[in-house]
Amino acid sequence: MSTQATTEQKPAPPPIEKIKIKVDGRDIEVPKAMPDWQGKLQPTTMLQACQIAGIDVPHYCYHPKLPIAGNCRMCLVEFGTPAMGPDRKPVLNPDGTSKILRSVLPYEPSTPRGAIACATPISPGMEIYPNSPATKVMREAVLESLLINHPLDCPICDQAGECKLQEYSVDYGKAGSRFIEPKVHKPKAVDLGPRIVLDDERCILCTRCIRFTKDVVGDDKLGVVNRGSYNSIAAYPGTTFDNNYTLNTVDICPVGALTSKDFRFKMRVWFLKETKSLCTSCGTGCNTIVGSREEVMYRYEPRENDAVNSTWMCDSGRLNYKWVNREDRLSKVQGSKLKVQSQEKAWSVAIRDISEILRKAAAGSVAFVASARQTNEELYLLKKLATKSNAITDSVPRIGEGDRLLLNADRNPNSTGSRLIGISGEKMGSNLSKIAEGIRSGSIKTLIVFGEDVTKHGIGADLLAKLENLIVSDILPNATTAAAHYLLPGCAHVEKRGSFVNVKGRVQRFMQALQPKGNARAEWEFLHELVFNVTGQNGYVTIEGLFNQMSKEVPAFNGVSWAGLGDAGVTIQI
Amino acid sequence: MPEQYRLILKNIDQSGYTPDIECYLRHGGYEPLKKAFALTSKDLPEGKKQTPQEQIRQEVLNSGLRGRGGAGFSAGMKWSFVDRKSGKPIYLICNADESEPGTFKDRQIIHKDPHQLIEGMIISCFANDVKLAYIYIRGEFPQGAKILIKALAEARAKNFLGKNILGSGYDLEIYIHRGAGAYICGEETGLIESLEGKRAYPRIKPPYFPAILGLYMSPTIVNNVETLCHVKHIIEITGGAYAKLGTPNNTGTRIVSLSGQVKKPGYYEIEVGKVTIGELINHPNFGGGLLDGRTLKAVIPGGSSAKIFKAGEKFKLKKKSADGTMTEVETDMLDLPYDFDSLQAAGSMSGSSAIIVMDDSVDIVEALANLSEFYAHESCGQCTPCREGSLWMSKALHRMTHGHGRKQDADYLLNIAQNIQGRTICAFGEACSWPVLSFIKKFKDEFETKGAADEARQSSAGPTSDMKIAASPNH
């Protein structure tokens, strides 16, 4: 792999001093300092040390990307520290080992005292007992406390199956309860904001949602009201929880308190197939997981990638998937010049006709408008076709308002790819007026459109009517598809594989979650056939091979391989 | 003969003594402050210099003064932990959020001698290079807040506050901040959060030790009202002289709030350790004994969260004999010297020095239910064991006091309380669990008798419908 392509852009950190400690009876060495939620080096905590030792410490309020609160107390662990003599030197046992003082309550030395692993720094010689009987008793007591006033309505709770209360109940819960007092009742189905419903009774008050909203988003909208056991999460009185990142609170809520209006009561989570994908709503390229069942997409969730989106995504991106399931998705090969009766033969006829058109086209008589929502592989193949007929090409710019967190002003997922591959120039869209002029003047006779409604971008229906050939591929009907002489149904990103380059030069790949609709095909598949027919160049017939071929030919990709992209992608110089 | 020693209360309640500054000045007020400002750098043997500020801090350390708010930690030590190299401003906060049930000493100072507190604060601020200090006063003290605001204005007018105080070149401003009525605001990090305008959720320690990361993430000193007043007297009479008051390691004087069923409840200032609990309750100079015809049942020695003493309880206390050897002396509860160390050795604490006396008319279950209700209401709810446990205990005790007790409730409550203490962010976990643990441990028979009686009555009457539900283990 090239030296310029790296998985992280950060320089290698200086070596950090190691400390020897014991976790669950095992000697390990851990760095003295580790990154905190903002990536700043801070003294390593007991929880991080246990993670290094491969031991899971149960927790609710701790989240690696949020400031530490220490309120749930689930991560309490028993520990010991080396005894120090009056000379400030360790006291030794007869066998020469350090004498360890187990931490006890100062006022009741017979009772072990736990420390919260999430916030307590380790020290040399410390012993952590994450599996000791005392630790277990502490966890059981915390879990019991969390459950006494919990409604235990798991059968109808959306969190069921991905709930930390359920998970730890298996480990530390009891079948019955000794709690015989009346439960605390709190607000149910609270309309917290346009996308969020809150069940205060399910809430365990870990404050992850508050910390995320305040410290990551910078919106001080959420807080706790009332006191003690009646504490409830609420939006500031008279306001609504409506920033563009609210749905992340549903992800980080360890229980079923915060639910997504879009997803609640739609699907049991254990039925969902999870596929690694990308958000296509802007140039950031947030990493996602697509949740689907039986060819229907139900939700996006953010997937952790510190080089791109940490563990978050914006609400507008997350909810921008409904079109995938739309009834009017294009699923047939059609067009006014397509002379074929059955869909079974439609692809071969259409590809044959289009190949013929492109082979015969005079240099300069063809133009391409290829969306910056198409994948690198598709744009690469389109570029090959364009080069053959010396065609003018461009993509359509999509500009919105960006924010300081994730949402980028560039609303295309692959503007960078389009530029690097040469479909668009430095200023995307600058060729669109030239294409319109070419059609008007009659010099452009064939227009190939992938994934855009050009009637909205300066090439109106009147101009389209002048064309000899209008070849269109899209996934939803629009004015351009309606005018197409050949209409090739393509795939949503969740129905194919491919890669995008985000605005910062991160090359990322996504996987296929759903089958294409009807007779639709992944664009790169049929483009590959067209390229072979028109240019005589053969190429790879797999997405892996195609990407690798492109990566060798297009200098910016620097030889990065599909496999080398991994789940987190690779940053290239752009 | 046990007597009061009125140092802080010297002028308070004297006829003609008023809270205004003129009266305070007539009684020698602000002279210790002038003395502090007059200090000059002192040469130390090793050729080092000791600044006036360091000298005051050393005096306070020498005095052995221990915090009067509840924990009894050395004030001089607390000051020594302050991070003076951070480059950030150092803040001082006077904790006037006196809310521990049974405690009413600070309010006497605030209402009747506010300038004593202000002078103590100015000296403490000067000693710690503090330029901005706050008095966090409990929301339920509206009158106290008014008095302090007036007193601060008076002090400002006389240039005891503000810029270039008394020509010393030292600037200080003190602001009043009123709480909104929450016990947890007396916890120093909860107080700091509240002062910052946030919900009074106590902070986790580590990393948020006030001396390093306190108010606005700057080094901060939080001292009790009475503690700060003592600083003034330490400067007046020197730390060495102050240390001769009281008993070793329990120096100085202390105001005791005496309440409950005694003839003369009230506040009494004593030399720490020079008077016993029994004397405080029974001596005519103090409580004057129980109400006629009553016998003592129990004493809570240090505010409602301190562990209760049962009448007749005996403790083995270590005592240093004349030859220097340590011997164990059996001591009756009433003969415990009222100080920090003896009460701790007896398994309780002097806390905020509030003695609550209970005679034989008190139903101990009712008394505990009352206390638990207070703690359930005051739990901030930040961390799980206290949030859920405090209300759980209160509900169980409410059930017991409403005829639905069970014999097993004593152990049930003990276990709930054990699951709170030592596992919470702040000491509220102890505050709410210690009463339960100590009441039940020492009066277990009363809890079990009550529970058994309820069970017997219910089984003869047949279970009521709500108890049927309540007893269902799967509910």
PDB file of N, CA and C in Angstrom, chain A residues 391-434:
ATOM      1  N   ALA A 391     -16.495  12.761 -25.158  1.00  0.00           N
ATOM      2  CA  ALA A 391     -17.727  13.413 -24.711  1.00  0.00           C
ATOM      3  C   ALA A 391     -17.440  14.421 -23.614  1.00  0.00           C
ATOM      4  N   ILE A 392     -18.321  15.381 -23.528  1.00  0.00           N
ATOM      5  CA  ILE A 392     -18.280  16.343 -22.438  1.00  0.00           C
ATOM      6  C   ILE A 392     -19.034  15.717 -21.257  1.00  0.00           C
ATOM      7  N   THR A 393     -18.512  15.879 -20.053  1.00  0.00           N
ATOM      8  CA  THR A 393     -19.133  15.240 -18.883  1.00  0.00           C
ATOM      9  C   THR A 393     -19.268  16.239 -17.744  1.00  0.00           C
ATOM     10  N   ASP A 394     -20.184  15.931 -16.846  1.00  0.00           N
ATOM     11  CA  ASP A 394     -20.300  16.716 -15.602  1.00  0.00           C
ATOM     12  C   ASP A 394     -21.206  15.991 -14.624  1.00  0.00           C
ATOM     13  N   SER A 395     -21.171  16.503 -13.397  1.00  0.00           N
ATOM     14  CA  SER A 395     -22.121  16.065 -12.374  1.00  0.00           C
ATOM     15  C   SER A 395     -22.909  17.282 -11.930  1.00  0.00           C
ATOM     16  N   VAL A 396     -23.934  17.038 -11.113  1.00  0.00           N
ATOM     17  CA  VAL A 396     -24.770  18.140 -10.658  1.00  0.00           C
ATOM     18  C   VAL A 396     -24.386  18.485  -9.220  1.00  0.00           C
ATOM     19  N   PRO A 397     -23.977  19.731  -8.958  1.00  0.00           N
ATOM     20  CA  PRO A 397     -23.647  20.099  -7.576  1.00  0.00           C
ATOM     21  C   PRO A 397     -24.911  20.200  -6.726  1.00  0.00           C
ATOM     22  N   ARG A 398     -24.759  19.864  -5.459  1.00  0.00           N
ATOM     23  CA  ARG A 398     -25.889  19.948  -4.527  1.00  0.00           C
ATOM     24  C   ARG A 398     -25.367  20.626  -3.283  1.00  0.00           C
ATOM     25  N   ILE A 399     -25.761  21.847  -3.068  1.00  0.00           N
ATOM     26  CA  ILE A 399     -25.217  22.596  -1.930  1.00  0.00           C
ATOM     27  C   ILE A 399     -26.318  22.906  -0.945  1.00  0.00           C
ATOM     28  N   GLY A 400     -26.062  22.634   0.314  1.00  0.00           N
ATOM     29  CA  GLY A 400     -26.998  22.996   1.377  1.00  0.00           C
ATOM     30  C   GLY A 400     -26.242  23.714   2.467  1.00  0.00           C
ATOM     31  N   GLU A 401     -26.845  23.763   3.615  1.00  0.00           N
ATOM     32  CA  GLU A 401     -26.171  24.407   4.740  1.00  0.00           C
ATOM     33  C   GLU A 401     -25.441  23.343   5.542  1.00  0.00           C
ATOM     34  N   GLY A 402     -24.204  23.575   5.871  1.00  0.00           N
ATOM     35  CA  GLY A 402     -23.465  22.620   6.682  1.00  0.00           C
ATOM     36  C   GLY A 402     -23.522  23.003   8.148  1.00  0.00           C
ATOM     37  N   ASP A 403     -23.012  22.133   9.010  1.00  0.00           N
ATOM     38  CA  ASP A 403     -22.876  22.507  10.413  1.00  0.00           C
ATOM     39  C   ASP A 403     -21.472  22.151  10.881  1.00  0.00           C
ATOM     40  N   ARG A 404     -21.189  22.435  12.158  1.00  0.00           N
ATOM     41  CA  ARG A 404     -19.819  22.236  12.636  1.00  0.00           C
ATOM     42  C   ARG A 404     -19.538  20.778  12.999  1.00  0.00           C
ATOM     43  N   LEU A 405     -20.602  19.956  12.988  1.00  0.00           N
ATOM     44  CA  LEU A 405     -20.400  18.598  13.476  1.00  0.00           C
ATOM     45  C   LEU A 405     -20.201  17.601  12.330  1.00  0.00           C
ATOM     46  N   LEU A 406     -21.254  17.233  11.662  1.00  0.00           N
ATOM     47  CA  LEU A 406     -21.122  16.213  10.610  1.00  0.00           C
ATOM     48  C   LEU A 406     -21.696  16.630   9.269  1.00  0.00           C
ATOM     49  N   LEU A 407     -22.758  17.404   9.311  1.00  0.00           N
ATOM     50  CA  LEU A 407     -23.446  17.710   8.056  1.00  0.00           C
ATOM     51  C   LEU A 407     -22.589  18.640   7.200  1.00  0.00           C
ATOM     52  N   ASN A 408     -22.275  18.189   5.991  1.00  0.00           N
ATOM     53  CA  ASN A 408     -21.443  18.978   5.090  1.00  0.00           C
ATOM     54  C   ASN A 408     -22.311  19.744   4.108  1.00  0.00           C
ATOM     55  N   ALA A 409     -21.825  20.906   3.706  1.00  0.00           N
ATOM     56  CA  ALA A 409     -22.585  21.727   2.755  1.00  0.00           C
ATOM     57  C   ALA A 409     -22.736  21.011   1.421  1.00  0.00           C
ATOM     58  N   ASP A 410     -21.785  20.165   1.088  1.00  0.00           N
ATOM     59  CA  ASP A 410     -21.870  19.383  -0.155  1.00  0.00           C
ATOM     60  C   ASP A 410     -22.805  18.200   0.084  1.00  0.00           C
ATOM     61  N   ARG A 411     -23.963  18.247  -0.552  1.00  0.00           N
ATOM     62  CA  ARG A 411     -24.956  17.215  -0.273  1.00  0.00           C
ATOM     63  C   ARG A 411     -24.809  15.982  -1.187  1.00  0.00           C
ATOM     64  N   ASN A 412     -23.779  15.958  -2.009  1.00  0.00           N
ATOM     65  CA  ASN A 412     -23.500  14.748  -2.782  1.00  0.00           C
ATOM     66  C   ASN A 412     -22.555  13.862  -1.986  1.00  0.00           C
ATOM     67  N   PRO A 413     -22.754  12.568  -2.005  1.00  0.00           N
ATOM     68  CA  PRO A 413     -21.849  11.700  -1.254  1.00  0.00           C
ATOM     69  C   PRO A 413     -20.514  11.472  -1.954  1.00  0.00           C
ATOM     70  N   ASN A 414     -20.448  11.788  -3.262  1.00  0.00           N
ATOM     71  CA  ASN A 414     -19.236  11.388  -3.978  1.00  0.00           C
ATOM     72  C   ASN A 414     -18.735  12.476  -4.922  1.00  0.00           C
ATOM     73  N   SER A 415     -18.847  13.723  -4.508  1.00  0.00           N
ATOM     74  CA  SER A 415     -18.327  14.805  -5.346  1.00  0.00           C
ATOM     75  C   SER A 415     -16.839  14.628  -5.573  1.00  0.00           C
ATOM     76  N   THR A 416     -16.143  14.231  -4.535  1.00  0.00           N
ATOM     77  CA  THR A 416     -14.692  14.075  -4.651  1.00  0.00           C
ATOM     78  C   THR A 416     -14.352  12.999  -5.676  1.00  0.00           C
ATOM     79  N   GLY A 417     -15.093  11.884  -5.601  1.00  0.00           N
ATOM     80  CA  GLY A 417     -14.870  10.803  -6.569  1.00  0.00           C
ATOM     81  C   GLY A 417     -15.112  11.286  -7.987  1.00  0.00           C
ATOM     82  N   SER A 418     -16.188  12.039  -8.157  1.00  0.00           N
ATOM     83  CA  SER A 418     -16.521  12.542  -9.488  1.00  0.00           C
ATOM     84  C   SER A 418     -15.397  13.421 -10.029  1.00  0.00           C
ATOM     85  N   ARG A 419     -14.826  14.237  -9.159  1.00  0.00           N
ATOM     86  CA  ARG A 419     -13.725  15.117  -9.579  1.00  0.00           C
ATOM     87  C   ARG A 419     -12.461  14.323  -9.876  1.00  0.00           C
ATOM     88  N   LEU A 420     -12.137  13.393  -8.955  1.00  0.00           N
ATOM     89  CA  LEU A 420     -10.896  12.628  -9.115  1.00  0.00           C
ATOM     90  C   LEU A 420     -10.930  11.791 -10.384  1.00  0.00           C
ATOM     91  N   ILE A 421     -12.101  11.248 -10.693  1.00  0.00           N
ATOM     92  CA  ILE A 421     -12.208  10.365 -11.851  1.00  0.00           C
ATOM     93  C   ILE A 421     -12.341  11.184 -13.131  1.00  0.00           C
ATOM     94  N   GLY A 422     -12.712  12.444 -12.966  1.00  0.00           N
ATOM     95  CA  GLY A 422     -12.733  13.314 -14.134  1.00  0.00           C
ATOM     96  C   GLY A 422     -14.086  13.466 -14.782  1.00  0.00           C
ATOM     97  N   ILE A 423     -15.137  13.086 -14.087  1.00  0.00           N
ATOM     98  CA  ILE A 423     -16.475  13.330 -14.620  1.00  0.00           C
ATOM     99  C   ILE A 423     -16.798  14.808 -14.507  1.00  0.00           C
ATOM    100  N   SER A 424     -16.519  15.378 -13.329  1.00  0.00           N
ATOM    101  CA  SER A 424     -16.729  16.815 -13.182  1.00  0.00           C
ATOM    102  C   SER A 424     -15.376  17.493 -13.095  1.00  0.00           C
ATOM    103  N   GLY A 425     -15.378  18.782 -13.418  1.00  0.00           N
ATOM    104  CA  GLY A 425     -14.155  19.549 -13.275  1.00  0.00           C
ATOM    105  C   GLY A 425     -14.039  20.059 -11.862  1.00  0.00           C
ATOM    106  N   GLU A 426     -13.094  20.970 -11.639  1.00  0.00           N
ATOM    107  CA  GLU A 426     -12.913  21.541 -10.307  1.00  0.00           C
ATOM    108  C   GLU A 426     -14.206  22.175  -9.829  1.00  0.00           C
ATOM    109  N   LYS A 427     -14.880  22.877 -10.739  1.00  0.00           N
ATOM    110  CA  LYS A 427     -16.152  23.475 -10.363  1.00  0.00           C
ATOM    111  C   LYS A 427     -17.269  22.621 -10.942  1.00  0.00           C
ATOM    112  N   MET A 428     -17.838  21.822 -10.086  1.00  0.00           N
ATOM    113  CA  MET A 428     -18.866  20.893 -10.550  1.00  0.00           C
ATOM    114  C   MET A 428     -20.060  21.656 -11.100  1.00  0.00           C
ATOM    115  N   GLY A 429     -20.584  21.198 -12.239  1.00  0.00           N
ATOM    116  CA  GLY A 429     -21.768  21.823 -12.810  1.00  0.00           C
ATOM    117  C   GLY A 429     -21.463  22.880 -13.853  1.00  0.00           C
ATOM    118  N   SER A 430     -20.177  23.204 -14.013  1.00  0.00           N
ATOM    119  CA  SER A 430     -19.854  24.284 -14.956  1.00  0.00           C
ATOM    120  C   SER A 430     -20.050  23.858 -16.407  1.00  0.00           C
ATOM    121  N   ASN A 431     -20.084  22.541 -16.639  1.00  0.00           N
ATOM    122  CA  ASN A 431     -20.287  22.061 -18.019  1.00  0.00           C
ATOM    123  C   ASN A 431     -21.757  21.911 -18.385  1.00  0.00           C
ATOM    124  N   LEU A 432     -22.645  22.026 -17.356  1.00  0.00           N
ATOM    125  CA  LEU A 432     -24.057  21.744 -17.646  1.00  0.00           C
ATOM    126  C   LEU A 432     -24.619  22.714 -18.693  1.00  0.00           C
ATOM    127  N   SER A 433     -24.228  23.990 -18.566  1.00  0.00           N
ATOM    128  CA  SER A 433     -24.750  24.967 -19.534  1.00  0.00           C
ATOM    129  C   SER A 433     -24.166  24.708 -20.930  1.00  0.00           C
ATOM    130  N   LYS A 434     -22.913  24.223 -20.959  1.00  0.00           N
ATOM    131  CA  LYS A 434     -22.304  23.903 -22.264  1.00  0.00           C
ATOM    132  C   LYS A 434     -23.041  22.747 -22.924  1.00  0.00           C
TER     133      LYS A 434
END
